[in-house]
Amino acid sequence: NLRQELRVLSFFSGIMDVLSGIMSVFLDYCYQFTHMVGYPSYGIAIILLTVIIKLILAPLTAKQIRSMEGMQKIQPKVKELQKKYKGDQRKMQMALQKLYKEEKVSPFSGCLPILIQMPFLISIFYALREYPYDEAYRSFLWMPSLGDADPTYILPILSAISTFAIQKQMSGAQVAMNEAQAKQQKIMQIVMPLFIGWISISFPSGLVIYWVVSNVFQWLQQIIMFRGKKKGAANA
């Protein structure tokens, strides 16, 4: 069993090495592009790479949001079934499965996009954490080195704020099955941004830039989706 686990870990480690290598190559291309336009900058290259990755993953993010909205829409019916079959878990599960099938939604459909995105997130994490910056261009804006932590703590603060904004924005589309889960959800809206901000203090600035820009991109994407849905409902 231990040997099999080591093989699995080695396999996934090999995949991450390949993906992080690909991300490093893409970052090289983005950096060369900044050279071509006459403004060589690793910071701008990281922003460009982040936008490209988010554009590629945008359909998956949209699918995840639509899935959460679908689950939220049927939440009153779910609560009715939970109340009706409170003492019979088997009947309640059967009734819920029937409801999901009739409404063409699934409580697990929002998980697949997240799972697909995880290899990208992990690979860009390793690529930026160990990226060999050119000493002549490793500074960006107020940061003396993208390979080192931000000494002013501005980026960690931005990472916490942007994470909070995303979670707050998504809270309206999330489903809380009961009061305990709703309370836990509110706690996570505070704890997670603080945790992200705290770990960002020791992370390389380039990696935190990726996180902040990624959050801002998703925040804008969700605004567009939510506004589009509201306009569609108003015109209906």
PDB file of C-alpha atoms in Angstrom:
ATOM      1  CA  ASN A   1       0.000   0.000   0.000  1.00  0.00           C
ATOM      2  CA  LEU A   2       2.784   2.411   0.906  1.00  0.00           C
ATOM      3  CA  ARG A   3       4.561   1.650  -2.365  1.00  0.00           C
ATOM      4  CA  GLN A   4       1.376   2.296  -4.326  1.00  0.00           C
ATOM      5  CA  GLU A   5       0.810   5.590  -2.506  1.00  0.00           C
ATOM      6  CA  LEU A   6       4.371   6.662  -3.279  1.00  0.00           C
ATOM      7  CA  ARG A   7       3.826   5.814  -6.943  1.00  0.00           C
ATOM      8  CA  VAL A   8       0.640   7.875  -7.036  1.00  0.00           C
ATOM      9  CA  LEU A   9       2.373  10.804  -5.344  1.00  0.00           C
ATOM     10  CA  SER A  10       5.278  10.505  -7.764  1.00  0.00           C
ATOM     11  CA  PHE A  11       2.858  10.419 -10.708  1.00  0.00           C
ATOM     12  CA  PHE A  12       1.023  13.569  -9.633  1.00  0.00           C
ATOM     13  CA  SER A  13       4.296  15.265  -8.746  1.00  0.00           C
ATOM     14  CA  GLY A  14       5.513  14.540 -12.274  1.00  0.00           C
ATOM     15  CA  ILE A  15       2.337  16.013 -13.754  1.00  0.00           C
ATOM     16  CA  MET A  16       2.708  19.167 -11.644  1.00  0.00           C
ATOM     17  CA  ASP A  17       6.336  19.501 -12.724  1.00  0.00           C
ATOM     18  CA  VAL A  18       5.271  19.344 -16.378  1.00  0.00           C
ATOM     19  CA  LEU A  19       2.429  21.828 -15.892  1.00  0.00           C
ATOM     20  CA  SER A  20       4.558  24.249 -13.887  1.00  0.00           C
ATOM     21  CA  GLY A  21       7.192  24.028 -16.625  1.00  0.00           C
ATOM     22  CA  ILE A  22       4.540  24.893 -19.213  1.00  0.00           C
ATOM     23  CA  MET A  23       3.413  27.859 -17.107  1.00  0.00           C
ATOM     24  CA  SER A  24       7.014  29.059 -16.864  1.00  0.00           C
ATOM     25  CA  VAL A  25       7.319  28.883 -20.651  1.00  0.00           C
ATOM     26  CA  PHE A  26       4.094  30.873 -21.078  1.00  0.00           C
ATOM     27  CA  LEU A  27       5.394  33.458 -18.618  1.00  0.00           C
ATOM     28  CA  ASP A  28       8.582  33.673 -20.693  1.00  0.00           C
ATOM     29  CA  TYR A  29       6.470  34.373 -23.791  1.00  0.00           C
ATOM     30  CA  CYS A  30       4.475  37.044 -21.966  1.00  0.00           C
ATOM     31  CA  TYR A  31       7.702  38.636 -20.776  1.00  0.00           C
ATOM     32  CA  GLN A  32       9.116  38.592 -24.308  1.00  0.00           C
ATOM     33  CA  PHE A  33       5.935  40.321 -25.461  1.00  0.00           C
ATOM     34  CA  THR A  34       6.575  43.166 -22.999  1.00  0.00           C
ATOM     35  CA  HIS A  35      10.067  43.382 -24.503  1.00  0.00           C
ATOM     36  CA  MET A  36       8.598  43.651 -28.003  1.00  0.00           C
ATOM     37  CA  VAL A  37       6.329  46.548 -27.033  1.00  0.00           C
ATOM     38  CA  GLY A  38       9.296  48.347 -25.491  1.00  0.00           C
ATOM     39  CA  TYR A  39       8.442  47.988 -21.813  1.00  0.00           C
ATOM     40  CA  PRO A  40      10.062  44.863 -20.374  1.00  0.00           C
ATOM     41  CA  SER A  41       8.317  43.951 -17.134  1.00  0.00           C
ATOM     42  CA  TYR A  42       7.789  40.676 -15.312  1.00  0.00           C
ATOM     43  CA  GLY A  43       4.937  42.270 -13.382  1.00  0.00           C
ATOM     44  CA  ILE A  44       3.008  43.051 -16.562  1.00  0.00           C
ATOM     45  CA  ALA A  45       3.902  39.586 -17.900  1.00  0.00           C
ATOM     46  CA  ILE A  46       2.353  37.973 -14.801  1.00  0.00           C
ATOM     47  CA  ILE A  47      -0.799  40.067 -15.233  1.00  0.00           C
ATOM     48  CA  LEU A  48      -1.019  39.065 -18.913  1.00  0.00           C
ATOM     49  CA  LEU A  49      -0.545  35.385 -18.049  1.00  0.00           C
ATOM     50  CA  THR A  50      -3.201  35.607 -15.334  1.00  0.00           C
ATOM     51  CA  VAL A  51      -5.725  37.174 -17.721  1.00  0.00           C
ATOM     52  CA  ILE A  52      -4.999  34.499 -20.364  1.00  0.00           C
ATOM     53  CA  ILE A  53      -5.501  31.696 -17.826  1.00  0.00           C
ATOM     54  CA  LYS A  54      -8.730  33.248 -16.537  1.00  0.00           C
ATOM     55  CA  LEU A  55     -10.048  33.681 -20.083  1.00  0.00           C
ATOM     56  CA  ILE A  56      -9.380  29.994 -20.771  1.00  0.00           C
ATOM     57  CA  LEU A  57     -11.113  28.983 -17.541  1.00  0.00           C
ATOM     58  CA  ALA A  58     -13.948  31.534 -17.867  1.00  0.00           C
ATOM     59  CA  PRO A  59     -16.475  29.010 -19.276  1.00  0.00           C
ATOM     60  CA  LEU A  60     -15.832  26.700 -16.309  1.00  0.00           C
ATOM     61  CA  THR A  61     -16.293  29.555 -13.850  1.00  0.00           C
ATOM     62  CA  ALA A  62     -19.541  30.537 -15.596  1.00  0.00           C
ATOM     63  CA  LYS A  63     -20.781  26.944 -15.375  1.00  0.00           C
ATOM     64  CA  GLN A  64     -19.975  26.857 -11.664  1.00  0.00           C
ATOM     65  CA  ILE A  65     -21.923  30.081 -11.064  1.00  0.00           C
ATOM     66  CA  ARG A  66     -24.929  28.862 -13.069  1.00  0.00           C
ATOM     67  CA  SER A  67     -24.921  25.620 -11.076  1.00  0.00           C
ATOM     68  CA  MET A  68     -24.950  27.512  -7.776  1.00  0.00           C
ATOM     69  CA  GLU A  69     -27.771  29.739  -9.017  1.00  0.00           C
ATOM     70  CA  GLY A  70     -29.771  26.676 -10.065  1.00  0.00           C
ATOM     71  CA  MET A  71     -29.384  25.143  -6.625  1.00  0.00           C
ATOM     72  CA  GLN A  72     -30.382  28.417  -4.991  1.00  0.00           C
ATOM     73  CA  LYS A  73     -33.516  28.617  -7.143  1.00  0.00           C
ATOM     74  CA  ILE A  74     -34.851  25.274  -5.906  1.00  0.00           C
ATOM     75  CA  GLN A  75     -33.814  25.851  -2.286  1.00  0.00           C
ATOM     76  CA  PRO A  76     -37.409  26.502  -1.037  1.00  0.00           C
ATOM     77  CA  LYS A  77     -38.489  23.140  -2.484  1.00  0.00           C
ATOM     78  CA  VAL A  78     -35.452  21.439  -0.927  1.00  0.00           C
ATOM     79  CA  LYS A  79     -36.357  22.836   2.500  1.00  0.00           C
ATOM     80  CA  GLU A  80     -39.937  21.627   2.103  1.00  0.00           C
ATOM     81  CA  LEU A  81     -38.736  18.090   1.364  1.00  0.00           C
ATOM     82  CA  GLN A  82     -36.298  18.167   4.277  1.00  0.00           C
ATOM     83  CA  LYS A  83     -39.113  19.216   6.590  1.00  0.00           C
ATOM     84  CA  LYS A  84     -41.524  16.632   5.159  1.00  0.00           C
ATOM     85  CA  TYR A  85     -39.107  13.693   5.435  1.00  0.00           C
ATOM     86  CA  LYS A  86     -37.209  14.840   8.524  1.00  0.00           C
ATOM     87  CA  GLY A  87     -37.348  11.442  10.191  1.00  0.00           C
ATOM     88  CA  ASP A  88     -36.708   9.367   7.068  1.00  0.00           C
ATOM     89  CA  GLN A  89     -33.339  10.013   5.426  1.00  0.00           C
ATOM     90  CA  ARG A  90     -33.904   7.393   2.716  1.00  0.00           C
ATOM     91  CA  LYS A  91     -37.177   8.884   1.489  1.00  0.00           C
ATOM     92  CA  MET A  92     -35.741  12.386   1.712  1.00  0.00           C
ATOM     93  CA  GLN A  93     -32.763  11.449  -0.467  1.00  0.00           C
ATOM     94  CA  MET A  94     -35.032   9.803  -3.016  1.00  0.00           C
ATOM     95  CA  ALA A  95     -37.280  12.872  -3.096  1.00  0.00           C
ATOM     96  CA  LEU A  96     -34.280  15.175  -3.481  1.00  0.00           C
ATOM     97  CA  GLN A  97     -32.880  13.093  -6.348  1.00  0.00           C
ATOM     98  CA  LYS A  98     -36.269  13.270  -8.082  1.00  0.00           C
ATOM     99  CA  LEU A  99     -36.377  17.044  -7.599  1.00  0.00           C
ATOM    100  CA  TYR A 100     -32.833  17.486  -8.986  1.00  0.00           C
ATOM    101  CA  LYS A 101     -33.774  15.408 -12.023  1.00  0.00           C
ATOM    102  CA  GLU A 102     -36.983  17.375 -12.658  1.00  0.00           C
ATOM    103  CA  GLU A 103     -35.221  20.738 -12.292  1.00  0.00           C
ATOM    104  CA  LYS A 104     -32.148  19.514 -14.232  1.00  0.00           C
ATOM    105  CA  VAL A 105     -29.686  20.550 -11.532  1.00  0.00           C
ATOM    106  CA  SER A 106     -27.086  18.710  -9.492  1.00  0.00           C
ATOM    107  CA  PRO A 107     -25.499  19.597  -6.137  1.00  0.00           C
ATOM    108  CA  PHE A 108     -22.213  18.233  -7.496  1.00  0.00           C
ATOM    109  CA  SER A 109     -22.172  19.949 -10.909  1.00  0.00           C
ATOM    110  CA  GLY A 110     -20.381  22.959  -9.442  1.00  0.00           C
ATOM    111  CA  CYS A 111     -17.526  20.775  -8.150  1.00  0.00           C
ATOM    112  CA  LEU A 112     -16.206  19.615 -11.529  1.00  0.00           C
ATOM    113  CA  PRO A 113     -15.154  23.094 -12.743  1.00  0.00           C
ATOM    114  CA  ILE A 114     -13.263  23.622  -9.481  1.00  0.00           C
ATOM    115  CA  LEU A 115     -11.479  20.264  -9.813  1.00  0.00           C
ATOM    116  CA  ILE A 116     -10.470  21.059 -13.407  1.00  0.00           C
ATOM    117  CA  GLN A 117      -9.079  24.436 -12.355  1.00  0.00           C
ATOM    118  CA  MET A 118      -6.999  23.065  -9.479  1.00  0.00           C
ATOM    119  CA  PRO A 119      -4.073  21.758 -11.623  1.00  0.00           C
ATOM    120  CA  PHE A 120      -3.789  25.220 -13.212  1.00  0.00           C
ATOM    121  CA  LEU A 121      -3.742  26.913  -9.823  1.00  0.00           C
ATOM    122  CA  ILE A 122      -1.166  24.541  -8.368  1.00  0.00           C
ATOM    123  CA  SER A 123       1.094  24.676 -11.432  1.00  0.00           C
ATOM    124  CA  ILE A 124       1.098  28.483 -11.595  1.00  0.00           C
ATOM    125  CA  PHE A 125       1.828  28.492  -7.856  1.00  0.00           C
ATOM    126  CA  TYR A 126       5.004  26.430  -8.330  1.00  0.00           C
ATOM    127  CA  ALA A 127       5.979  28.245 -11.524  1.00  0.00           C
ATOM    128  CA  LEU A 128       5.860  31.693  -9.913  1.00  0.00           C
ATOM    129  CA  ARG A 129       7.301  30.588  -6.583  1.00  0.00           C
ATOM    130  CA  GLU A 130      10.522  29.367  -8.190  1.00  0.00           C
ATOM    131  CA  TYR A 131      10.659  31.501 -11.343  1.00  0.00           C
ATOM    132  CA  PRO A 132      14.209  32.698 -12.255  1.00  0.00           C
ATOM    133  CA  TYR A 133      13.649  36.442 -12.712  1.00  0.00           C
ATOM    134  CA  ASP A 134      16.198  38.551 -14.552  1.00  0.00           C
ATOM    135  CA  GLU A 135      17.826  40.735 -11.884  1.00  0.00           C
ATOM    136  CA  ALA A 136      17.505  43.816 -14.101  1.00  0.00           C
ATOM    137  CA  TYR A 137      13.703  43.585 -14.312  1.00  0.00           C
ATOM    138  CA  ARG A 138      12.580  41.778 -11.157  1.00  0.00           C
ATOM    139  CA  SER A 139      11.232  44.991  -9.552  1.00  0.00           C
ATOM    140  CA  PHE A 140       7.662  46.160 -10.230  1.00  0.00           C
ATOM    141  CA  LEU A 141       5.819  49.277  -9.052  1.00  0.00           C
ATOM    142  CA  TRP A 142       6.650  49.665  -5.330  1.00  0.00           C
ATOM    143  CA  MET A 143       8.053  46.131  -5.009  1.00  0.00           C
ATOM    144  CA  PRO A 144      11.855  45.779  -5.148  1.00  0.00           C
ATOM    145  CA  SER A 145      11.633  42.118  -6.198  1.00  0.00           C
ATOM    146  CA  LEU A 146       8.797  39.964  -7.522  1.00  0.00           C
ATOM    147  CA  GLY A 147      10.640  36.945  -6.183  1.00  0.00           C
ATOM    148  CA  ASP A 148      10.438  38.227  -2.608  1.00  0.00           C
ATOM    149  CA  ALA A 149       7.568  39.092  -0.286  1.00  0.00           C
ATOM    150  CA  ASP A 150       6.095  42.595  -0.431  1.00  0.00           C
ATOM    151  CA  PRO A 151       7.862  44.558   2.351  1.00  0.00           C
ATOM    152  CA  THR A 152       5.055  47.156   2.445  1.00  0.00           C
ATOM    153  CA  TYR A 153       2.292  44.543   3.052  1.00  0.00           C
ATOM    154  CA  ILE A 154       0.164  46.253   0.388  1.00  0.00           C
ATOM    155  CA  LEU A 155      -0.194  43.077  -1.704  1.00  0.00           C
ATOM    156  CA  PRO A 156      -1.206  40.849   1.240  1.00  0.00           C
ATOM    157  CA  ILE A 157      -3.870  43.414   2.146  1.00  0.00           C
ATOM    158  CA  LEU A 158      -5.110  43.470  -1.459  1.00  0.00           C
ATOM    159  CA  SER A 159      -5.176  39.663  -1.540  1.00  0.00           C
ATOM    160  CA  ALA A 160      -7.337  39.598   1.599  1.00  0.00           C
ATOM    161  CA  ILE A 161      -9.680  42.324   0.321  1.00  0.00           C
ATOM    162  CA  SER A 162     -10.091  40.736  -3.127  1.00  0.00           C
ATOM    163  CA  THR A 163     -10.758  37.315  -1.557  1.00  0.00           C
ATOM    164  CA  PHE A 164     -13.388  38.840   0.732  1.00  0.00           C
ATOM    165  CA  ALA A 165     -15.022  40.620  -2.242  1.00  0.00           C
ATOM    166  CA  ILE A 166     -15.291  37.353  -4.196  1.00  0.00           C
ATOM    167  CA  GLN A 167     -16.772  35.460  -1.249  1.00  0.00           C
ATOM    168  CA  LYS A 168     -19.202  38.268  -0.441  1.00  0.00           C
ATOM    169  CA  GLN A 169     -20.301  38.441  -4.063  1.00  0.00           C
ATOM    170  CA  MET A 170     -20.824  34.679  -4.261  1.00  0.00           C
ATOM    171  CA  SER A 171     -22.695  34.467  -0.951  1.00  0.00           C
ATOM    172  CA  GLY A 172     -25.893  35.558  -2.689  1.00  0.00           C
ATOM    173  CA  ALA A 173     -25.705  32.561  -5.033  1.00  0.00           C
ATOM    174  CA  GLN A 174     -24.599  30.019  -2.427  1.00  0.00           C
ATOM    175  CA  VAL A 175     -26.953  27.574  -0.791  1.00  0.00           C
ATOM    176  CA  ALA A 176     -27.091  27.215   2.978  1.00  0.00           C
ATOM    177  CA  MET A 177     -28.979  24.054   3.918  1.00  0.00           C
ATOM    178  CA  ASN A 178     -29.600  25.076   7.525  1.00  0.00           C
ATOM    179  CA  GLU A 179     -28.826  27.761  10.110  1.00  0.00           C
ATOM    180  CA  ALA A 180     -25.620  26.051  11.222  1.00  0.00           C
ATOM    181  CA  GLN A 181     -24.261  26.003   7.677  1.00  0.00           C
ATOM    182  CA  ALA A 182     -25.332  29.629   7.126  1.00  0.00           C
ATOM    183  CA  LYS A 183     -23.423  30.617  10.273  1.00  0.00           C
ATOM    184  CA  GLN A 184     -20.391  28.623   9.153  1.00  0.00           C
ATOM    185  CA  GLN A 185     -20.567  30.323   5.760  1.00  0.00           C
ATOM    186  CA  LYS A 186     -20.455  33.766   7.389  1.00  0.00           C
ATOM    187  CA  ILE A 187     -17.478  32.749   9.522  1.00  0.00           C
ATOM    188  CA  MET A 188     -15.588  31.516   6.434  1.00  0.00           C
ATOM    189  CA  GLN A 189     -16.218  34.861   4.731  1.00  0.00           C
ATOM    190  CA  ILE A 190     -14.060  36.407   7.451  1.00  0.00           C
ATOM    191  CA  VAL A 191     -11.578  33.620   8.195  1.00  0.00           C
ATOM    192  CA  MET A 192     -10.610  32.762   4.608  1.00  0.00           C
ATOM    193  CA  PRO A 193      -9.634  36.319   3.524  1.00  0.00           C
ATOM    194  CA  LEU A 194      -7.638  36.755   6.730  1.00  0.00           C
ATOM    195  CA  PHE A 195      -5.878  33.430   6.128  1.00  0.00           C
ATOM    196  CA  ILE A 196      -5.076  34.318   2.500  1.00  0.00           C
ATOM    197  CA  GLY A 197      -3.750  37.709   3.581  1.00  0.00           C
ATOM    198  CA  TRP A 198      -1.631  36.114   6.299  1.00  0.00           C
ATOM    199  CA  ILE A 199       0.039  33.521   4.055  1.00  0.00           C
ATOM    200  CA  SER A 200       0.536  36.190   1.361  1.00  0.00           C
ATOM    201  CA  ILE A 201       2.874  38.021   3.731  1.00  0.00           C
ATOM    202  CA  SER A 202       5.553  35.359   3.138  1.00  0.00           C
ATOM    203  CA  PHE A 203       4.722  34.514  -0.503  1.00  0.00           C
ATOM    204  CA  PRO A 204       6.682  35.974  -3.441  1.00  0.00           C
ATOM    205  CA  SER A 205       5.114  39.189  -4.730  1.00  0.00           C
ATOM    206  CA  GLY A 206       4.696  37.733  -8.222  1.00  0.00           C
ATOM    207  CA  LEU A 207       2.509  34.941  -6.873  1.00  0.00           C
ATOM    208  CA  VAL A 208       0.342  37.346  -4.853  1.00  0.00           C
ATOM    209  CA  ILE A 209      -0.096  39.545  -7.950  1.00  0.00           C
ATOM    210  CA  TYR A 210      -1.446  36.485  -9.750  1.00  0.00           C
ATOM    211  CA  TRP A 211      -3.919  35.847  -6.924  1.00  0.00           C
ATOM    212  CA  VAL A 212      -5.141  39.456  -6.763  1.00  0.00           C
ATOM    213  CA  VAL A 213      -5.536  39.846 -10.538  1.00  0.00           C
ATOM    214  CA  SER A 214      -7.271  36.468 -10.731  1.00  0.00           C
ATOM    215  CA  ASN A 215      -9.756  37.570  -8.051  1.00  0.00           C
ATOM    216  CA  VAL A 216     -10.406  40.891  -9.773  1.00  0.00           C
ATOM    217  CA  PHE A 217     -11.028  39.105 -13.087  1.00  0.00           C
ATOM    218  CA  GLN A 218     -13.498  36.684 -11.485  1.00  0.00           C
ATOM    219  CA  TRP A 219     -15.193  39.546  -9.635  1.00  0.00           C
ATOM    220  CA  LEU A 220     -15.755  41.382 -12.939  1.00  0.00           C
ATOM    221  CA  GLN A 221     -16.936  38.182 -14.658  1.00  0.00           C
ATOM    222  CA  GLN A 222     -19.489  37.571 -11.926  1.00  0.00           C
ATOM    223  CA  ILE A 223     -20.723  41.174 -12.097  1.00  0.00           C
ATOM    224  CA  ILE A 224     -21.305  40.779 -15.841  1.00  0.00           C
ATOM    225  CA  MET A 225     -23.112  37.459 -15.370  1.00  0.00           C
ATOM    226  CA  PHE A 226     -25.311  38.682 -12.524  1.00  0.00           C
ATOM    227  CA  ARG A 227     -26.221  41.924 -14.330  1.00  0.00           C
ATOM    228  CA  GLY A 228     -26.999  40.003 -17.514  1.00  0.00           C
ATOM    229  CA  LYS A 229     -29.331  37.711 -15.594  1.00  0.00           C
ATOM    230  CA  LYS A 230     -31.076  40.661 -13.918  1.00  0.00           C
ATOM    231  CA  LYS A 231     -31.617  42.392 -17.289  1.00  0.00           C
ATOM    232  CA  GLY A 232     -32.972  39.175 -18.765  1.00  0.00           C
ATOM    233  CA  ALA A 233     -35.391  38.792 -15.879  1.00  0.00           C
ATOM    234  CA  ALA A 234     -36.496  42.429 -16.200  1.00  0.00           C
ATOM    235  CA  ASN A 235     -37.172  42.070 -19.939  1.00  0.00           C
ATOM    236  CA  ALA A 236     -39.067  38.798 -19.489  1.00  0.00           C
TER     237      ALA A 236
END
